[in-house]
Tab-separated table of C-alpha atoms and ligand atoms in Angstrom:
chain	number	residue	atom	x	y	z
A	946	MET	CA	0.000	0.000	0.000
A	947	ASP	CA	1.315	3.467	-0.748
A	948	ILE	CA	2.194	5.735	2.153
A	949	ILE	CA	-0.730	8.115	1.711
A	950	ALA	CA	-3.260	5.263	1.776
A	951	LEU	CA	-1.446	3.609	4.696
A	952	ASP	CA	-1.490	6.854	6.682
A	953	LYS	CA	-5.161	7.449	5.924
A	954	GLN	CA	-6.002	3.968	7.165
A	955	PHE	CA	-3.865	3.788	10.304
A	956	VAL	CA	-3.052	7.319	11.514
A	957	ALA	CA	-5.801	9.102	13.445
A	958	ASN	CA	-7.515	11.483	11.064
A	959	THR	CA	-6.708	14.675	12.949
A	960	TYR	CA	-4.754	16.326	10.120
A	961	ALA	CA	-5.842	17.635	6.735
A	962	ARG	CA	-2.520	16.758	5.117
A	963	PHE	CA	-1.347	17.999	1.721
A	964	PRO	CA	-1.152	15.070	-0.725
A	965	VAL	CA	2.659	15.018	-0.595
A	966	GLU	CA	5.101	12.708	1.173
A	967	LEU	CA	8.283	14.546	2.169
A	968	VAL	CA	11.292	12.271	2.393
A	969	ARG	CA	14.469	14.341	2.684
A	970	GLY	CA	15.998	17.774	2.321
A	971	LYS	CA	18.987	20.045	2.772
A	972	GLY	CA	18.872	23.606	4.033
A	973	SER	CA	15.781	25.271	2.557
A	974	LEU	CA	15.221	22.632	-0.123
A	975	VAL	CA	13.006	19.628	0.489
A	976	TYR	CA	12.116	16.674	-1.732
A	977	ASP	CA	9.031	14.486	-1.988
A	978	ALA	CA	8.808	10.754	-2.691
A	979	ASP	CA	8.826	11.410	-6.459
A	980	GLY	CA	12.012	13.459	-6.166
A	981	LYS	CA	10.236	16.775	-6.763
A	982	GLU	CA	12.094	19.728	-5.230
A	983	TYR	CA	10.433	22.445	-3.141
A	984	ILE	CA	11.691	25.645	-1.556
A	985	ASP	CA	10.594	25.364	2.054
A	986	LEU	CA	8.917	28.499	3.428
A	987	GLY	CA	7.118	26.566	6.182
A	988	THR	CA	9.972	24.870	8.095
A	989	GLY	CA	7.604	22.333	9.673
A	990	ILE	CA	5.682	25.251	11.246
A	991	ALA	CA	8.577	27.410	12.460
A	992	VAL	CA	10.556	24.417	13.751
A	993	ASN	CA	13.526	23.865	11.418
A	994	GLY	CA	14.911	27.354	12.041
A	995	LEU	CA	18.365	26.484	10.687
A	996	GLY	CA	16.836	24.601	7.757
A	997	ILE	CA	17.067	20.876	7.116
A	998	GLY	CA	20.088	18.847	8.182
A	999	ASP	CA	22.308	21.734	9.304
A	1000	GLU	CA	25.772	20.157	9.622
A	1001	GLY	CA	26.730	21.751	12.949
A	1002	TRP	CA	23.378	20.899	14.466
A	1003	LYS	CA	23.652	17.271	13.304
A	1004	GLN	CA	27.140	17.002	14.792
A	1005	ALA	CA	25.962	18.393	18.139
A	1006	VAL	CA	23.043	15.963	18.235
A	1007	VAL	CA	25.119	12.926	17.173
A	1008	ALA	CA	27.884	13.798	19.655
A	1009	GLN	CA	25.305	13.691	22.431
A	1010	LEU	CA	23.810	10.448	21.054
A	1011	ASP	CA	27.288	8.945	21.319
A	1012	GLN	CA	27.314	9.816	25.035
A	1013	ILE	CA	23.826	9.020	26.347
A	1014	GLN	CA	20.380	9.517	24.814
A	1015	HIS	CA	18.327	9.963	27.994
A	1016	THR	CA	18.942	10.183	31.712
A	1017	SER	CA	15.542	11.004	33.299
A	1018	ASN	CA	15.305	13.984	35.607
A	1019	LEU	CA	16.513	11.924	38.574
A	1020	TYR	CA	20.087	12.873	37.633
A	1021	TYR	CA	22.017	15.939	36.488
A	1022	SER	CA	22.913	16.356	32.839
A	1023	ALA	CA	25.140	19.004	31.242
A	1024	PRO	CA	23.194	19.852	28.027
A	1025	CYS	CA	20.085	20.667	30.060
A	1026	ALA	CA	21.934	22.793	32.655
A	1027	ARG	CA	23.884	24.662	29.940
A	1028	LEU	CA	20.728	25.321	27.933
A	1029	ALA	CA	18.975	26.741	30.987
A	1030	GLU	CA	21.966	29.002	31.664
A	1031	THR	CA	21.999	30.313	28.082
A	1032	LEU	CA	18.248	30.912	28.030
A	1033	CYS	CA	18.383	32.839	31.316
A	1034	LYS	CA	21.458	34.889	30.453
A	1035	ARG	CA	20.028	35.912	27.089
A	1036	THR	CA	16.563	36.849	28.367
A	1037	GLY	CA	17.009	38.227	31.885
A	1038	MET	CA	15.025	35.314	33.289
A	1039	GLU	CA	16.130	33.272	36.320
A	1040	LYS	CA	15.041	29.661	35.953
A	1041	VAL	CA	13.772	27.276	33.273
A	1042	PHE	CA	11.405	24.305	33.354
A	1043	PHE	CA	11.866	21.960	30.377
A	1044	SER	CA	9.141	19.941	28.678
A	1045	ASN	CA	8.508	18.563	25.181
A	1046	SER	CA	6.102	20.892	23.422
A	1047	GLY	CA	4.537	24.314	23.337
A	1048	ALA	CA	1.359	23.144	25.005
A	1049	GLU	CA	3.324	21.674	27.911
A	1050	ALA	CA	5.419	24.825	28.238
A	1051	ASN	CA	2.154	26.768	28.538
A	1052	GLU	CA	0.724	24.242	31.022
A	1053	CYS	CA	3.725	24.996	33.225
A	1054	ALA	CA	3.168	28.751	32.811
A	1055	ILE	CA	-0.479	28.279	33.828
A	1056	LYS	CA	0.628	26.349	36.925
A	1057	ALA	CA	3.041	29.189	37.728
A	1058	GLY	CA	0.233	31.732	37.348
A	1059	ARG	CA	-2.102	29.808	39.645
A	1060	LYS	CA	0.581	29.267	42.275
A	1061	TYR	CA	1.492	32.960	42.122
A	1062	GLY	CA	-2.133	33.943	42.733
A	1063	GLU	CA	-2.355	31.585	45.701
A	1064	VAL	CA	0.862	32.815	47.293
A	1065	GLN	CA	0.231	36.509	46.679
A	1066	LYS	CA	-3.515	36.945	47.142
A	1067	GLY	CA	-5.173	33.662	48.032
A	1068	LYS	CA	-6.277	30.472	46.323
A	1069	GLU	CA	-9.353	32.057	44.720
A	1070	TYR	CA	-7.121	34.343	42.617
A	1071	SER	CA	-6.781	31.737	39.895
A	1072	THR	CA	-8.229	33.311	36.751
A	1073	ILE	CA	-5.914	33.929	33.800
A	1074	VAL	CA	-6.741	36.521	31.155
A	1075	THR	CA	-5.801	35.568	27.586
A	1076	LEU	CA	-6.780	37.148	24.275
A	1077	LYS	CA	-9.508	36.395	21.805
A	1078	ASN	CA	-8.153	34.812	18.624
A	1079	SER	CA	-5.180	33.405	20.547
A	1080	PHE	CA	-3.708	29.917	20.333
A	1081	HIS	CA	-1.965	28.286	23.269
A	1082	GLY	CA	-2.050	24.540	22.554
A	1083	ARG	CA	-4.153	21.378	22.318
A	1084	THR	CA	-4.341	20.020	25.861
A	1085	ILE	CA	-7.703	20.645	27.508
A	1086	THR	CA	-6.264	23.425	29.675
A	1087	THR	CA	-4.302	25.183	26.928
A	1088	LEU	CA	-7.383	24.882	24.701
A	1089	SER	CA	-9.318	26.554	27.480
A	1090	ALA	CA	-6.698	29.319	27.436
A	1091	THR	CA	-7.116	29.569	23.666
A	1092	GLY	CA	-9.601	32.358	22.919
A	1093	GLN	CA	-11.326	30.722	19.943
A	1094	ASP	CA	-14.637	28.958	20.521
A	1095	VAL	CA	-14.184	26.528	17.606
A	1096	PHE	CA	-11.384	24.824	19.515
A	1097	HIS	CA	-13.625	24.250	22.544
A	1098	GLU	CA	-16.380	22.408	20.683
A	1099	HIS	CA	-16.789	18.695	21.458
A	1100	PHE	CA	-14.446	18.764	24.445
A	1101	THR	CA	-16.437	20.527	27.139
A	1102	PRO	CA	-16.239	20.952	30.021
A	1103	MET	CA	-13.145	23.084	29.544
A	1104	THR	CA	-10.783	23.850	32.419
A	1105	ASP	CA	-12.230	26.692	34.503
A	1106	GLY	CA	-10.478	29.959	35.117
A	1107	PHE	CA	-9.815	31.542	31.734
A	1108	VAL	CA	-11.356	34.742	30.391
A	1109	HIS	CA	-10.629	36.237	26.990
A	1110	ALA	CA	-10.143	39.899	26.118
A	1111	THR	CA	-10.184	41.470	22.655
A	1112	ALA	CA	-6.636	42.169	21.480
A	1113	ASN	CA	-5.433	45.793	21.513
A	1114	ASP	CA	-8.332	46.877	23.753
A	1115	LEU	CA	-6.851	47.803	27.128
A	1116	GLU	CA	-10.190	48.761	28.646
A	1117	ALA	CA	-11.628	45.316	27.884
A	1118	LEU	CA	-8.705	43.701	29.655
A	1119	GLN	CA	-8.964	46.044	32.648
A	1120	THR	CA	-12.695	45.267	32.937
A	1121	LEU	CA	-11.998	41.524	33.047
A	1122	VAL	CA	-9.325	42.044	35.709
A	1123	ASN	CA	-11.782	44.169	37.736
A	1124	THR	CA	-14.541	41.568	37.571
A	1125	HIS	CA	-12.531	38.358	38.086
A	1126	LYS	CA	-10.050	37.195	40.679
A	1127	CYS	CA	-7.000	37.090	38.430
A	1128	CYS	CA	-3.455	35.802	38.854
A	1129	ALA	CA	-1.951	36.297	35.397
A	1130	VAL	CA	-2.226	37.598	31.847
A	1131	MET	CA	-0.976	35.404	29.003
A	1132	LEU	CA	-0.524	36.566	25.423
A	1133	GLU	CA	1.182	35.951	22.100
A	1134	LEU	CA	2.874	39.100	20.778
A	1135	VAL	CA	2.192	37.976	17.220
A	1136	GLN	CA	-0.906	35.797	17.102
A	1137	GLY	CA	0.314	33.006	14.834
A	1138	GLU	CA	-2.510	30.539	14.319
A	1139	GLY	CA	-4.885	33.504	14.692
A	1140	GLY	CA	-3.697	34.971	11.380
A	1141	VAL	CA	-0.171	36.344	11.995
A	1142	MET	CA	-1.421	39.454	13.817
A	1143	ALA	CA	1.166	41.496	15.738
A	1144	LEU	CA	-0.154	43.303	18.803
A	1145	ASP	CA	0.288	47.085	19.074
A	1146	LYS	CA	3.430	47.986	20.991
A	1147	ALA	CA	1.644	50.638	23.080
A	1148	TYR	CA	-1.046	48.114	24.045
A	1149	VAL	CA	1.526	45.506	25.102
A	1150	GLN	CA	3.368	48.077	27.207
A	1151	ALA	CA	0.089	49.151	28.807
A	1152	VAL	CA	-0.753	45.511	29.580
A	1153	ALA	CA	2.675	45.142	31.213
A	1154	GLU	CA	1.928	48.242	33.354
A	1155	LEU	CA	-1.511	46.899	34.238
A	1156	ALA	CA	-0.033	43.510	35.228
A	1157	LYS	CA	2.433	45.256	37.516
A	1158	LYS	CA	-0.235	47.475	39.077
A	1159	GLU	CA	-2.655	44.560	39.624
A	1160	ASN	CA	0.085	42.151	40.764
A	1161	LEU	CA	-0.484	39.679	37.917
A	1162	LEU	CA	2.172	37.553	36.264
A	1163	LEU	CA	2.851	38.773	32.723
A	1164	MET	CA	3.225	35.579	30.691
A	1165	ILE	CA	4.280	35.721	27.028
A	1166	ASP	CA	3.688	32.727	24.752
A	1167	GLU	CA	6.694	32.732	22.415
A	1168	VAL	CA	6.195	29.172	21.215
A	1169	GLN	CA	6.056	30.391	17.610
A	1170	THR	CA	7.624	33.870	17.846
A	1171	GLY	CA	10.699	32.731	19.766
A	1172	ASN	CA	14.205	31.644	18.834
A	1173	GLY	CA	14.983	34.346	16.301
A	1174	ARG	CA	11.772	34.069	14.315
A	1175	THR	CA	10.763	37.725	14.598
A	1176	GLY	CA	14.250	39.237	14.235
A	1177	THR	CA	15.260	39.214	17.905
A	1178	LEU	CA	15.953	36.126	20.008
A	1179	TYR	CA	12.514	36.611	21.586
A	1180	ALA	CA	9.831	38.945	20.299
A	1181	PHE	CA	9.277	40.605	23.701
A	1182	GLU	CA	12.590	42.442	23.268
A	1183	GLN	CA	10.991	44.506	20.473
A	1184	PHE	CA	8.044	45.510	22.666
A	1185	GLY	CA	10.155	47.058	25.425
A	1186	ILE	CA	8.792	44.794	28.172
A	1187	GLN	CA	10.314	42.319	30.620
A	1188	PRO	CA	7.852	39.425	31.066
A	1189	ASP	CA	7.565	37.372	34.255
A	1190	VAL	CA	7.163	34.128	32.302
A	1191	VAL	CA	8.099	33.277	28.703
A	1192	THR	CA	7.192	29.996	27.031
A	1193	THR	CA	8.887	28.649	23.953
A	1194	ALA	CA	9.174	25.445	21.926
A	1195	LYS	CA	8.845	25.094	18.116
A	1196	GLY	CA	12.174	26.487	16.846
A	1197	LEU	CA	14.182	25.859	20.005
A	1198	GLY	CA	15.362	22.320	19.258
A	1199	GLY	CA	16.037	22.823	15.548
A	1200	GLY	CA	13.610	19.968	14.778
A	1201	LEU	CA	13.751	17.967	17.997
A	1202	PRO	CA	10.863	18.198	20.474
A	1203	ILE	CA	11.574	20.498	23.399
A	1204	GLY	CA	9.538	23.052	25.323
A	1205	ALA	CA	10.794	25.575	27.846
A	1206	THR	CA	9.077	27.758	30.418
A	1207	LEU	CA	11.332	30.662	31.415
A	1208	LEU	CA	10.642	32.039	34.866
A	1209	GLY	CA	11.588	35.601	35.822
A	1210	ALA	CA	12.241	37.044	39.291
A	1211	LYS	CA	8.571	36.949	40.367
A	1212	ALA	CA	8.084	33.348	39.216
A	1213	ALA	CA	11.418	31.602	39.743
A	1214	GLY	CA	10.675	30.597	43.348
A	1215	LEU	CA	7.189	29.212	42.709
A	1216	PHE	CA	8.238	25.651	41.912
A	1217	THR	CA	9.703	23.350	44.542
A	1218	ALA	CA	10.548	19.634	44.241
A	1219	GLY	CA	7.539	17.634	43.122
A	1220	LEU	CA	5.433	20.572	41.892
A	1221	ASN	CA	6.019	19.807	38.222
A	1222	GLY	CA	7.825	17.198	36.191
A	1223	SER	CA	8.321	15.577	32.807
A	1224	THR	CA	9.949	12.264	31.915
A	1225	PHE	CA	11.507	13.547	28.714
A	1226	GLY	CA	11.785	17.226	29.694
A	1227	GLY	CA	15.325	18.536	29.171
A	1228	ASN	CA	16.303	15.378	27.282
A	1229	PRO	CA	20.066	15.637	26.573
A	1230	VAL	CA	19.790	15.033	22.815
A	1231	CYS	CA	17.075	17.677	22.385
A	1232	ALA	CA	18.972	20.034	24.702
A	1233	ALA	CA	22.193	19.517	22.708
A	1234	GLY	CA	20.279	20.429	19.537
A	1235	ALA	CA	18.835	23.499	21.260
A	1236	ASN	CA	22.238	24.605	22.567
A	1237	TYR	CA	23.532	24.522	19.016
A	1238	VAL	CA	20.508	26.409	17.651
A	1239	LEU	CA	20.943	29.190	20.241
A	1240	SER	CA	24.682	29.416	19.530
A	1241	LYS	CA	23.820	30.228	15.900
A	1242	ILE	CA	21.170	32.856	16.685
A	1243	ASP	CA	23.583	35.745	17.086
A	1244	GLU	CA	23.309	39.395	16.032
A	1245	THR	CA	24.587	38.542	12.518
A	1246	LEU	CA	21.834	35.986	11.891
A	1247	LEU	CA	19.174	38.208	13.489
A	1248	ALA	CA	20.189	41.134	11.262
A	1249	GLU	CA	19.781	38.809	8.258
A	1250	VAL	CA	16.318	37.816	9.488
A	1251	ARG	CA	15.290	41.478	9.691
A	1252	LYS	CA	16.747	42.216	6.251
A	1253	LYS	CA	14.970	39.267	4.653
A	1254	SER	CA	11.762	40.299	6.361
A	1255	GLU	CA	12.020	43.809	4.912
A	1256	TYR	CA	12.689	42.324	1.494
A	1257	ILE	CA	9.573	40.099	1.625
A	1258	VAL	CA	7.335	42.867	2.953
A	1259	HIS	CA	8.618	45.273	0.307
A	1260	ALA	CA	8.247	42.725	-2.513
A	1261	LEU	CA	4.685	41.774	-1.619
A	1262	THR	CA	3.154	44.986	-0.299
A	1263	GLY	CA	1.085	46.541	-3.061
A	1264	ALA	CA	1.789	43.611	-5.409
A	1265	LYS	CA	-1.067	42.550	-7.689
A	1266	GLY	CA	-3.532	40.343	-5.809
A	1267	VAL	CA	-1.981	41.061	-2.386
A	1268	LYS	CA	-4.222	42.919	0.061
A	1269	ALA	CA	-1.893	43.105	3.049
A	1270	VAL	CA	1.260	41.703	4.626
A	1271	THR	CA	1.216	41.281	8.400
A	1272	GLY	CA	3.511	39.911	11.089
A	1273	MET	CA	7.115	40.443	12.160
A	1274	GLY	CA	10.498	39.175	11.033
A	1275	LEU	CA	10.250	35.878	9.187
A	1276	MET	CA	6.794	35.192	10.580
A	1277	LEU	CA	4.601	36.847	7.955
A	1278	GLY	CA	1.001	36.576	6.812
A	1279	VAL	CA	-0.015	37.425	3.254
A	1280	GLU	CA	-3.647	38.322	2.727
A	1281	CYS	CA	-4.470	37.609	-0.906
A	1282	GLU	CA	-7.415	38.513	-3.072
A	1283	ARG	CA	-7.531	34.844	-4.072
A	1284	ASP	CA	-8.493	32.119	-1.617
A	1285	ALA	CA	-5.441	31.280	0.534
A	1286	SER	CA	-5.860	27.511	0.066
A	1287	ALA	CA	-5.839	27.881	-3.722
A	1288	VAL	CA	-2.688	30.023	-3.545
A	1289	ILE	CA	-0.982	27.481	-1.276
A	1290	ALA	CA	-1.896	24.542	-3.564
A	1291	GLU	CA	-0.625	26.362	-6.647
A	1292	CYS	CA	2.613	27.390	-4.937
A	1293	MET	CA	3.137	23.759	-3.996
A	1294	GLU	CA	2.588	22.717	-7.592
A	1295	GLN	CA	5.240	25.248	-8.588
A	1296	GLY	CA	7.698	24.003	-5.985
A	1297	VAL	CA	7.179	26.342	-3.032
A	1298	LEU	CA	5.885	25.180	0.358
A	1299	VAL	CA	3.870	27.781	2.253
A	1300	ILE	CA	1.238	27.223	4.943
A	1301	LYS	CA	-2.001	28.783	6.099
A	1302	ALA	CA	-3.118	30.898	9.067
A	1303	LYS	CA	-6.821	31.742	9.012
A	1304	ASN	CA	-7.423	33.418	5.623
A	1305	LYS	CA	-3.736	34.163	5.045
A	1306	VAL	CA	-0.772	32.521	3.417
A	1307	ARG	CA	1.796	32.144	6.189
A	1308	LEU	CA	5.521	32.384	5.535
A	1309	LEU	CA	7.953	30.878	8.050
A	1310	PRO	CA	11.203	30.346	6.141
A	1311	ALA	CA	14.407	29.143	7.756
A	1312	LEU	CA	16.260	31.989	9.485
A	1313	ASN	CA	19.268	31.200	7.266
A	1314	ILE	CA	17.427	30.687	3.963
A	1315	PRO	CA	19.806	31.577	1.104
A	1316	TRP	CA	18.850	34.851	-0.617
A	1317	GLU	CA	18.514	33.290	-4.073
A	1318	LEU	CA	16.030	30.677	-2.862
A	1319	LEU	CA	14.035	33.272	-0.961
A	1320	GLU	CA	13.880	35.565	-4.003
A	1321	LYS	CA	12.865	32.697	-6.276
A	1322	ALA	CA	10.120	31.562	-3.893
A	1323	ILE	CA	8.742	35.081	-3.397
A	1324	GLU	CA	8.648	35.599	-7.189
A	1325	ILE	CA	6.578	32.428	-7.540
A	1326	LEU	CA	4.251	33.448	-4.688
A	1327	LYS	CA	3.855	36.880	-6.295
A	1328	GLU	CA	2.938	35.358	-9.661
A	1329	VAL	CA	0.425	33.001	-8.046
A	1330	CYS	CA	-1.180	35.861	-6.089
A	1331	ALA	CA	-1.472	37.966	-9.267
A	1332	LYS	CA	-3.489	35.317	-11.166
B	2565	LIG	C1	2.205	25.897	18.133
B	2565	LIG	C2	1.835	26.743	19.278
B	2565	LIG	C3	1.518	26.181	20.528
B	2565	LIG	C4	1.427	24.688	20.739
B	2565	LIG	O1	2.670	24.059	20.581
B	2565	LIG	P1	2.741	22.448	20.484
B	2565	LIG	O2	4.214	22.176	20.437
B	2565	LIG	O3	2.018	22.053	19.235
B	2565	LIG	O4	2.093	21.906	21.680
B	2565	LIG	C5	1.255	27.039	21.580
B	2565	LIG	N1	1.297	28.371	21.430
B	2565	LIG	C6	1.602	28.944	20.242
B	2565	LIG	C7	1.652	30.433	20.143
B	2565	LIG	C8	1.862	28.153	19.131
B	2565	LIG	O5	2.130	28.731	17.955
């Protein structure tokens, strides 16, 4: 049986997959089972930040595999400790909890928020404000945090204690804080799944002020925006705020599953032995991959990300068939006059992989995509949009 039929029969039908089987790649080029070549502007949803099969990354991962592949969290392990140190030193945070995914990183943030409320104001201060149109993960609790009703259908009852405010409306958020016993605010600075919508800087700064005034943890979900994606190591740096909690995952491991919850001064002391855990969390192979990824995200690479972002925005803004370009860095949404799904299918036919976010074509190229491939792919996207 061919792979597509096999998958359809035996893999749970939770994904609307494109009719393509990807088998290998190098850098920003990827090949399907028929040997067809694509320029990859999706990077497995902002995961393969250094592209496919980066040599240094592979060496770091294999070197760790040659030592030990897993230790459990009953023992100390260098890759995990070093990764935590790097994450803290580069973000101004104090401690890190490691898990395996974005949803788990957010689960840990939610636990931190609840514990903070209990310690500071009493157990009943457990409500967390998130935004409408947000996306925070697929577990029942992170779905509950997600401010989109469609995700809640079929799975009720949701976890209690989440209220959702309209993005960029400070008054709406203040009203929710006034009428609920809150412990934290959690937001994405660029709503990814929600349609690549960046929040207003002034709004984010006002939310940070409000959180301080109301004694709420300010928790930023950087699962998608993190690890160089928006042109700084973490997007919060561009908003002039210092969060109390930052969550990240997708691009951190360079393709290996790892989630991290970064805890700032107000949150670092909340967890004591036994309060959270994860069998695989901080796995040495994933941590070795992540250490390598972070070592490559320096000012040179970030400047390239910003330059490539400007190029894409400039090339597509005002182009025929393009209504708007949104987002930050190499996390961009293209609103087309044509249906986004039709544009995506045609790009794929022409050898360019792009993905969708709501009604937009979403671009998430590798941070180190070669200029010539980027230019070629954007030309093709432009032509498809103009049809
Ligand atoms: C993808 C994503 C998640 C969920 O991450 P998983 O690794 O799929 O659990 C959470 N928050 C944001 C902002 C995301 O983009």
